[in-house]
Short mmCIF file of C-alpha atoms and ligand atoms in Angstrom, two decimals:
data_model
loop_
_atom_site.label_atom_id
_atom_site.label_comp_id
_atom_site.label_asym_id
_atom_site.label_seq_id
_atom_site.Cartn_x
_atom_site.Cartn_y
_atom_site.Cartn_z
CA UNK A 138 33.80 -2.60 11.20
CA UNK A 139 30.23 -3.13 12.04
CA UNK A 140 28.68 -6.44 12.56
CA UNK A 141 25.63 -5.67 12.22
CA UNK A 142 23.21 -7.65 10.13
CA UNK A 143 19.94 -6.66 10.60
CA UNK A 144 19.70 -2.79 12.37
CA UNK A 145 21.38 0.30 11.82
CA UNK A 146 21.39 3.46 13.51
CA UNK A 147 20.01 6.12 11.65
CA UNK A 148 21.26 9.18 14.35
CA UNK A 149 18.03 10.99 16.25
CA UNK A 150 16.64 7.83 17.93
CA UNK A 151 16.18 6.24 14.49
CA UNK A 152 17.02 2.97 14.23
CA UNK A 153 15.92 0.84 11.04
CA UNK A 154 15.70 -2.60 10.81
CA UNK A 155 15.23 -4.92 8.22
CA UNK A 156 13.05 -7.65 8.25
CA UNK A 157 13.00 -10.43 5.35
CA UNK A 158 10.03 -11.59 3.21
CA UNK A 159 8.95 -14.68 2.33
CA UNK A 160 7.11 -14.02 -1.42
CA UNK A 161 8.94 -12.60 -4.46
CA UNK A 162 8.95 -9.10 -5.30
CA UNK A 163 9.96 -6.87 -2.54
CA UNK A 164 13.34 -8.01 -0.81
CA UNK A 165 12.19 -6.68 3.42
CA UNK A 166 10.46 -4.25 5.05
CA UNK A 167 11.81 -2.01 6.84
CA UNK A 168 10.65 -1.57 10.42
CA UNK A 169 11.78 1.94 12.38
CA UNK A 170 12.53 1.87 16.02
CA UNK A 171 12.72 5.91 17.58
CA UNK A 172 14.00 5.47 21.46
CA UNK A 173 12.06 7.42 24.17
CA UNK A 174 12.44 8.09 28.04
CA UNK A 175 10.51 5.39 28.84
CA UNK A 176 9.82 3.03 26.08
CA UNK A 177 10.74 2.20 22.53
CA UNK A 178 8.16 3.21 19.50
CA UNK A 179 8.10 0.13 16.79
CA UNK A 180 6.92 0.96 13.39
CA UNK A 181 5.70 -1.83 11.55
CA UNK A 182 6.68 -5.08 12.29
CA UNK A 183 6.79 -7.58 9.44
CA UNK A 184 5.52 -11.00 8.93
CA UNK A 185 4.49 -13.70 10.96
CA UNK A 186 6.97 -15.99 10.65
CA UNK A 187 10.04 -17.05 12.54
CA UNK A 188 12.95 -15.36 10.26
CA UNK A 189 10.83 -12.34 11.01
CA UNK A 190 10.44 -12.75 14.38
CA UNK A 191 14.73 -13.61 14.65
CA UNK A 192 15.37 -10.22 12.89
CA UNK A 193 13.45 -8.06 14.92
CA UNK A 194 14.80 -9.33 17.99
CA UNK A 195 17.95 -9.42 16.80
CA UNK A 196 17.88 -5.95 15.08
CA UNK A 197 16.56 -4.42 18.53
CA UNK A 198 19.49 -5.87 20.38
CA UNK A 199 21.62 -4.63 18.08
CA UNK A 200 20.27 -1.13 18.68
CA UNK A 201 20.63 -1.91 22.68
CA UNK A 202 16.93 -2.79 22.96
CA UNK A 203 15.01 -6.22 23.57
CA UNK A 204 11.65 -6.94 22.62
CA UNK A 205 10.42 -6.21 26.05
CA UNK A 206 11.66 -2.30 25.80
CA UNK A 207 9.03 -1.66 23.04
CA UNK A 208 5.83 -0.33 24.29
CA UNK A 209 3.92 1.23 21.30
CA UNK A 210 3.90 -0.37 18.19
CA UNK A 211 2.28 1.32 15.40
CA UNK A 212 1.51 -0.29 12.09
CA UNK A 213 0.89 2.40 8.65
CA UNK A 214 -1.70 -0.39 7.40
CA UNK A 215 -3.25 -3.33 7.62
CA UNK A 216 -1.32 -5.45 5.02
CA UNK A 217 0.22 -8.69 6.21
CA UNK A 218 4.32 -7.97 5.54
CA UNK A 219 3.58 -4.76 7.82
CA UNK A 220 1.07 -6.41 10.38
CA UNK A 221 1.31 -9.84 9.93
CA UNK A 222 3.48 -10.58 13.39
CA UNK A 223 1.26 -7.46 15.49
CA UNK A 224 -1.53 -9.94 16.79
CA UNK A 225 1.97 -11.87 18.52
CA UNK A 226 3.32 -8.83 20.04
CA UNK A 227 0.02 -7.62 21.86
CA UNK A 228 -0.92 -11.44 22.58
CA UNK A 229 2.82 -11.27 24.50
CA UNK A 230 1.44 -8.10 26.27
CA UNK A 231 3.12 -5.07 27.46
CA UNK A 232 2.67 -3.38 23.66
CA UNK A 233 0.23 -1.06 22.74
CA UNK A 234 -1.26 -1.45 19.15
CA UNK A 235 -1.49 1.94 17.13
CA UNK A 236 -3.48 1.87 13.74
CA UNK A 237 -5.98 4.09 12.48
CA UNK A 238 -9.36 4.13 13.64
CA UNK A 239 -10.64 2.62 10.43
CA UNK A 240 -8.42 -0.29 10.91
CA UNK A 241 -10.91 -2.09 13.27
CA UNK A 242 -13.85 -2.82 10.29
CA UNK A 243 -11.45 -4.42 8.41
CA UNK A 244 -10.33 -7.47 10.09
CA UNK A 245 -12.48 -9.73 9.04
CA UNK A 246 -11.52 -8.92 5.38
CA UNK A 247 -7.76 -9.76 6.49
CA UNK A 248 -8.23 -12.63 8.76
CA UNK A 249 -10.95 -13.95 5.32
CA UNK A 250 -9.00 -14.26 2.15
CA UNK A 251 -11.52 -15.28 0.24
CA UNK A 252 -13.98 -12.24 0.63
CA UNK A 253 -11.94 -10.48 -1.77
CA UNK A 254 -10.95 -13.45 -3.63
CA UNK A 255 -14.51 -13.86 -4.36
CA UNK A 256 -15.22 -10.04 -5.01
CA UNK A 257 -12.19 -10.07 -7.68
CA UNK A 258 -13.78 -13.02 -9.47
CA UNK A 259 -16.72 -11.54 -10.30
CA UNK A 260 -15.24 -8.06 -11.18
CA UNK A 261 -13.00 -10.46 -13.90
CA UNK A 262 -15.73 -12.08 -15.17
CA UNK A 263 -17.63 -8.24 -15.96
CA UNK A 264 -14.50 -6.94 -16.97
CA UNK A 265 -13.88 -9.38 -20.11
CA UNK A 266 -11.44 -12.42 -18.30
CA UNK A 267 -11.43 -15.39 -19.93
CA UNK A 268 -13.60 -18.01 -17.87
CA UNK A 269 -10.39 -20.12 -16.66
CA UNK A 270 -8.69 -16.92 -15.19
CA UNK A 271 -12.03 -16.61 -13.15
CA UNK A 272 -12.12 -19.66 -12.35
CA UNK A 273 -8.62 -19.57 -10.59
CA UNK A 274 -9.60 -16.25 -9.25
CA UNK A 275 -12.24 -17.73 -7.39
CA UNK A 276 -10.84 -20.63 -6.12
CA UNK A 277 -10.34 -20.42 -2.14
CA UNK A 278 -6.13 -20.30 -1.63
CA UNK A 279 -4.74 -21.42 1.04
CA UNK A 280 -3.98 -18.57 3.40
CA UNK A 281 -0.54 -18.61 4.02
CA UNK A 282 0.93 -18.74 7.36
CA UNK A 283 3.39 -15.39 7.51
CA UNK A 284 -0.20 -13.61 7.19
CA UNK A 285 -0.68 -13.98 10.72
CA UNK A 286 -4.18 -12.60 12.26
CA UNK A 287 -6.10 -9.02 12.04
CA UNK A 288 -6.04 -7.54 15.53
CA UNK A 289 -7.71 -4.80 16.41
CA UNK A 290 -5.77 -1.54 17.17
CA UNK A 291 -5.98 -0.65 20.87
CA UNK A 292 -5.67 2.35 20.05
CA UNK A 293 -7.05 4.59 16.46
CA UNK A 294 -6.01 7.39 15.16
CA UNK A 295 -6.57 9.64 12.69
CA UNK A 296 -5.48 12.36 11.19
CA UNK A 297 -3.78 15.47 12.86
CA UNK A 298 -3.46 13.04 16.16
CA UNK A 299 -0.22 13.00 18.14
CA UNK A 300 1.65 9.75 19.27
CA UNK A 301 4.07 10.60 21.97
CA UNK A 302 7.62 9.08 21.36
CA UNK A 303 9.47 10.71 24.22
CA UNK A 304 8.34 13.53 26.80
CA UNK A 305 9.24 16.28 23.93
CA UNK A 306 8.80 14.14 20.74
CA UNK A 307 5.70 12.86 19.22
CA UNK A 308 4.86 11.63 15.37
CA UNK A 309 1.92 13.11 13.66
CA UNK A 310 -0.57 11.16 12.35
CA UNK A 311 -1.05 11.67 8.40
CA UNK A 312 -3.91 10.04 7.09
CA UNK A 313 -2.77 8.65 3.69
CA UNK A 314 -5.89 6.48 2.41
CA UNK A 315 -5.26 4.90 -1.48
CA UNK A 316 -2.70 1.71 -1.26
CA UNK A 317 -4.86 0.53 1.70
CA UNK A 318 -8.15 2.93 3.25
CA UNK A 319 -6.54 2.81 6.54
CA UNK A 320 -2.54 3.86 5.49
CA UNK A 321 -1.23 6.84 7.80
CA UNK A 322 1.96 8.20 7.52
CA UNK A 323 3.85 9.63 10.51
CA UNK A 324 5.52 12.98 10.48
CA UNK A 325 8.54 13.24 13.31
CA UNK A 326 8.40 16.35 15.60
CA UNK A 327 11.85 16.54 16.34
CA UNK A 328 13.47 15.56 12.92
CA UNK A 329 10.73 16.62 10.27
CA UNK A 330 11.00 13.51 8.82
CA UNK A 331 8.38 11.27 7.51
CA UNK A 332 7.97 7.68 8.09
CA UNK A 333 5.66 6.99 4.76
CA UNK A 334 4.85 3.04 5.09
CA UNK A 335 4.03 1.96 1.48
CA UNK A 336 2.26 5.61 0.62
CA UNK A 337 5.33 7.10 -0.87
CA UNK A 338 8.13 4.56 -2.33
CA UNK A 339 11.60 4.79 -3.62
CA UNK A 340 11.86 2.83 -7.65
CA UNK A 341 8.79 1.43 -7.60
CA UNK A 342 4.74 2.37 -7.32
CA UNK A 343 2.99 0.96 -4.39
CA UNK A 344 0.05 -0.83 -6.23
CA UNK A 345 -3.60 0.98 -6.48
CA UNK A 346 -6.13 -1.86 -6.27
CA UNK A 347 -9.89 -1.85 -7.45
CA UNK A 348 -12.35 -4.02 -5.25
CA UNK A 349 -15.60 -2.08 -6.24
CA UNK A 350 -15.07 1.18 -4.17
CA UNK A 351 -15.46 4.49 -5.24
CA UNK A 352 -12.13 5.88 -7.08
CA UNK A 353 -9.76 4.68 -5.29
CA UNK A 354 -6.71 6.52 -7.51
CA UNK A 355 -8.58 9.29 -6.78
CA UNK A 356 -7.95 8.81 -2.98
CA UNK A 357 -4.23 7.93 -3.29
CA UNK A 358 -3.19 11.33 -5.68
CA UNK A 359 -4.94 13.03 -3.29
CA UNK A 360 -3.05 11.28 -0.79
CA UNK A 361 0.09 12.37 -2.46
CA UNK A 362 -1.04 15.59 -3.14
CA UNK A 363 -0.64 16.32 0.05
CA UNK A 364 2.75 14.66 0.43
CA UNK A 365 3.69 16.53 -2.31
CA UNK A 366 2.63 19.64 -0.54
CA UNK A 367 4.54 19.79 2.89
CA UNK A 368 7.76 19.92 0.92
CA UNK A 369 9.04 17.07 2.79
CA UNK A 370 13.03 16.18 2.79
CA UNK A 371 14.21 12.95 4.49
CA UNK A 372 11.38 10.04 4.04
CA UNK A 373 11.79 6.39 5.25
CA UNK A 374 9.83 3.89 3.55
CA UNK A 375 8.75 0.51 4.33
CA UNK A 376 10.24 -0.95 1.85
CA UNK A 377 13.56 0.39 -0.18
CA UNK A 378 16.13 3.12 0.68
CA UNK A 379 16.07 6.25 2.62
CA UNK A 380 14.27 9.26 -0.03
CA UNK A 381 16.25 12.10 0.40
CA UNK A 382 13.52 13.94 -1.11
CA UNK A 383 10.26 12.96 -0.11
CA UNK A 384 7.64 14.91 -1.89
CA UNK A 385 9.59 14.91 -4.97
CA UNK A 386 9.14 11.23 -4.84
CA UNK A 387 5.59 12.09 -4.41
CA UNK A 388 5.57 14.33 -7.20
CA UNK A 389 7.17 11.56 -9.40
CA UNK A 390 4.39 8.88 -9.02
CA UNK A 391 2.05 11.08 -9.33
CA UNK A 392 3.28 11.62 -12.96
CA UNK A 393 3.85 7.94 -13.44
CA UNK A 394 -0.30 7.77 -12.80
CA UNK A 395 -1.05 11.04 -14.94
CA UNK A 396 1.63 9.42 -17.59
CA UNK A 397 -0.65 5.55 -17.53
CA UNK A 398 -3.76 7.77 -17.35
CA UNK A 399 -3.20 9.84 -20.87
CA UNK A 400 -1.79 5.95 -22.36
CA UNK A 401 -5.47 4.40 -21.39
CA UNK A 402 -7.54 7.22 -23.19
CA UNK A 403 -5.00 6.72 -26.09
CA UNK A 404 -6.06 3.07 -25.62
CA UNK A 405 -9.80 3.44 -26.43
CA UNK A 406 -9.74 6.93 -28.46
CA UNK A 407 -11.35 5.16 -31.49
CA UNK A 408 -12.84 1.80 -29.96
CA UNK A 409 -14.22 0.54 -26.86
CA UNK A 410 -11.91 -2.30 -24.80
CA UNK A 411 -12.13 -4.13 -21.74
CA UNK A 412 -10.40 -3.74 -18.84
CA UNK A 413 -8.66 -6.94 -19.53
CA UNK A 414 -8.28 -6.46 -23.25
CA UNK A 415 -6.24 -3.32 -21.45
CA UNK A 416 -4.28 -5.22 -19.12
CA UNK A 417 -2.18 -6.67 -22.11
CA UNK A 418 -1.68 -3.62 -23.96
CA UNK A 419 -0.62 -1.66 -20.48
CA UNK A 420 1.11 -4.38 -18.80
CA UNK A 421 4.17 -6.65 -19.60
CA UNK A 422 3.24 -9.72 -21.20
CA UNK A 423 3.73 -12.72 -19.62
CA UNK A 424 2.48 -11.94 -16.07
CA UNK A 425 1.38 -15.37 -13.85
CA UNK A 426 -1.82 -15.35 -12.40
CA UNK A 427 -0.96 -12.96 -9.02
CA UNK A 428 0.38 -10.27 -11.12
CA UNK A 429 -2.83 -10.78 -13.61
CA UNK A 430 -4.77 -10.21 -10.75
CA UNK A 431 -3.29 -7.04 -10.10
CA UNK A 432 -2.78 -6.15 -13.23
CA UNK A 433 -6.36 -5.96 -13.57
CA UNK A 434 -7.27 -4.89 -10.05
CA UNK A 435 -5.07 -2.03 -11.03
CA UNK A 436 -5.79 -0.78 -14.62
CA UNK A 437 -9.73 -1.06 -13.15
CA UNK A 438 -8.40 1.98 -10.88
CA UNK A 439 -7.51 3.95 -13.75
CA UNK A 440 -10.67 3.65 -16.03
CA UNK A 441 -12.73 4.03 -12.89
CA UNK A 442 -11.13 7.10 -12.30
CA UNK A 443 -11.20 8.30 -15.79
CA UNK A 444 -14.70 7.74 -15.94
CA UNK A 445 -15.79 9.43 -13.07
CA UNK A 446 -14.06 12.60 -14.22
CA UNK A 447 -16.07 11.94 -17.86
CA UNK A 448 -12.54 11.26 -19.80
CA UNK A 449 -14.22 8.11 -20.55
CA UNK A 450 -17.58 6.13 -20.83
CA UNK A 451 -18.61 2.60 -20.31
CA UNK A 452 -21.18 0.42 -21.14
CA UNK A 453 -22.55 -3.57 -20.79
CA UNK A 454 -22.26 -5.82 -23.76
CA UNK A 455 -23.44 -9.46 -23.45
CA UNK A 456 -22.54 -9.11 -19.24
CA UNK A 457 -18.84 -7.10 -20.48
CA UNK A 458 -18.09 -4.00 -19.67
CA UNK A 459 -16.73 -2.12 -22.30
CA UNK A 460 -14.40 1.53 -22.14
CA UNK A 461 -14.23 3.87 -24.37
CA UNK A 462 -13.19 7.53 -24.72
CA UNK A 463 -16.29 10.05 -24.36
CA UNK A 464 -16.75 12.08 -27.37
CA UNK A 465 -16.09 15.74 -26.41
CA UNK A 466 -18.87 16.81 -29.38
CA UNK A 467 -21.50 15.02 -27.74
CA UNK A 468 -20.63 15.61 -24.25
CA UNK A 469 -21.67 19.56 -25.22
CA UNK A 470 -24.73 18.60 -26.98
ZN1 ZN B 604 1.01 -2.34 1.61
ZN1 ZN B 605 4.43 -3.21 2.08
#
């Protein structure tokens, strides 16, 4: 019987280990460990926190590693349960920080909360919120803790770029940009395996959000598309079990987006709606104010993207953007 609590050994080098989170919604993340001939290859590395911090030490020595054996770490992106300890490891020294090269402009937006705190607010308010929502929206949060510090990568990559593992092993660099502009994926030499981060997850949809950038569901079934493409088997995810089948998973949200697309057009076939007024009809009910924010952040990505491809139209009433579907007779005219 194993005794094992926080590691196993996935065969090939592979070890995963699972490190716990402290908000509700996802359970861990998984962080992957793939040995080499001089060095062990961390990918992602949780939280900042100390029950973080216990499980990945205790996970490596259960894999016959200590902390001081890992030389490369590479985070998929720059969110805080996959990052959040990183600016610890390289402060200790002795680990190399692998990100991609867009990583680096972002920092200050992950170390500053309120930057998109503030950018969110005033989307809500143009997007039909009621005034306390915004309100709450706006007000500075305290930063928690576990969200450790943006570091820089010492080293970025980007796509097509080879990270050596061992002296005949390397993961590919796959530049995955949608759940976060600077997600890569990394595709195993000797395995053909993917490590997919939060691109590509198994039950549930890695969240799409809106902050006032160009089409950024565009970018992510793109991003899939490609996934989709290579005909991928065995995928590990950050979060969740092992996928069997990768790009069949990828094929699967993709529908999932093409299925809440065709729902929104339904949505404002006969009269214009705000993206909040959307929110409620999409959504659950009974979201709290986090899951509002998404909410919105997130059906924002969908009319955005059915308005640049002219499904849809919008226009300002009183300060509100309104939606509604573009009429295919006038569109010829
Ligand atoms: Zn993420
Ligand atoms: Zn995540």
């Amino acid at each position: 019987m194993s005794l094992a609590t926080f590691a196993e050994d996935l065969g090939h080098g592979i070890g995963q280990i699972r490190l716990p989170l402290p908000f509700s919604g996802l359970k861990e993340t998984n962080a992957y460990v793939i040995k080499g001939a001089s060095g062990v290859t961390l990918i992602d590395c949780g939280v900042d926190d100390g029950p973080t911090r216990y499980a990945l030490e205790g996970g490596l020595n259960e894999l016959g590693f200590s902390l001081e054996d890992v030389t490369t770490l590479i985070c998929t992106h720059l969110h805080p349960d996959h990052m959040g300890l990183a600016h610890r490891l390289v402060a200790d020294g002795g680990i190399e920080l692998v990100m991609h090269e867009s990583t680096g402009a972002s920092v200050e937006r992950y170390d500053d909360w309120s930057i998109l705190q503030r950018r969110l607010a005033s989307l809500a308010a143009e997007h039909g919120a009621p005034p306390d929502f915004v309100a709450r929206t706006a007000a500075a949060e305290p930063r928690p803790d576990w969200a450790g510090r943006g570091v820089a990568p010492g080293r970025g990559v980007s796509d097509g770029d080879q990270v050596a593992v061992d002296d005949d092993r390397f993961l590919e660099v796959i530049y995955t940009p949608g759940h976060d502009k600077a997600h890569i994926c990394l595709l195993d030499s000797r395995t053909g395996a993917l490590f997919s981060g939060d691109h590509v997850l198994p039950r549930i949809t890695p969240v799409v959000v809106y902050g006032g950038e160009e089409d950024p569901l565009g970018t992510y079934l793109d991003s899939l598309g490609r996934i989709e493409s290579m005909s991928l088997g065995l995928t590990y995810p950050a979060h969740g079990d092992i996928l069997e089948r990768g790009s069949l998973r990828a094929r699967q949200i993709i529908l999932h987006h093409e299925r809440r697309l065709g729902a929104m057009i339904q949505e404002v076939k006969d009269q214009p709606k705000t993206a909040w007024q959307m929110v409620g009809q999409i959504f659950r009910p009974h979201l709290n104010t986090f899951e509002q924010r998404l909410a919105l952040s997130e059906t924002l990505a969908h009319l955005e993207y059915l308005r640049l491809r002219d499904n849809l139209t919008r226009s300002k009433d009183s300060g509100v953007w309104q939606y509604v579907r573009r009429s295919r007779r006038s569109s010829r005219t």
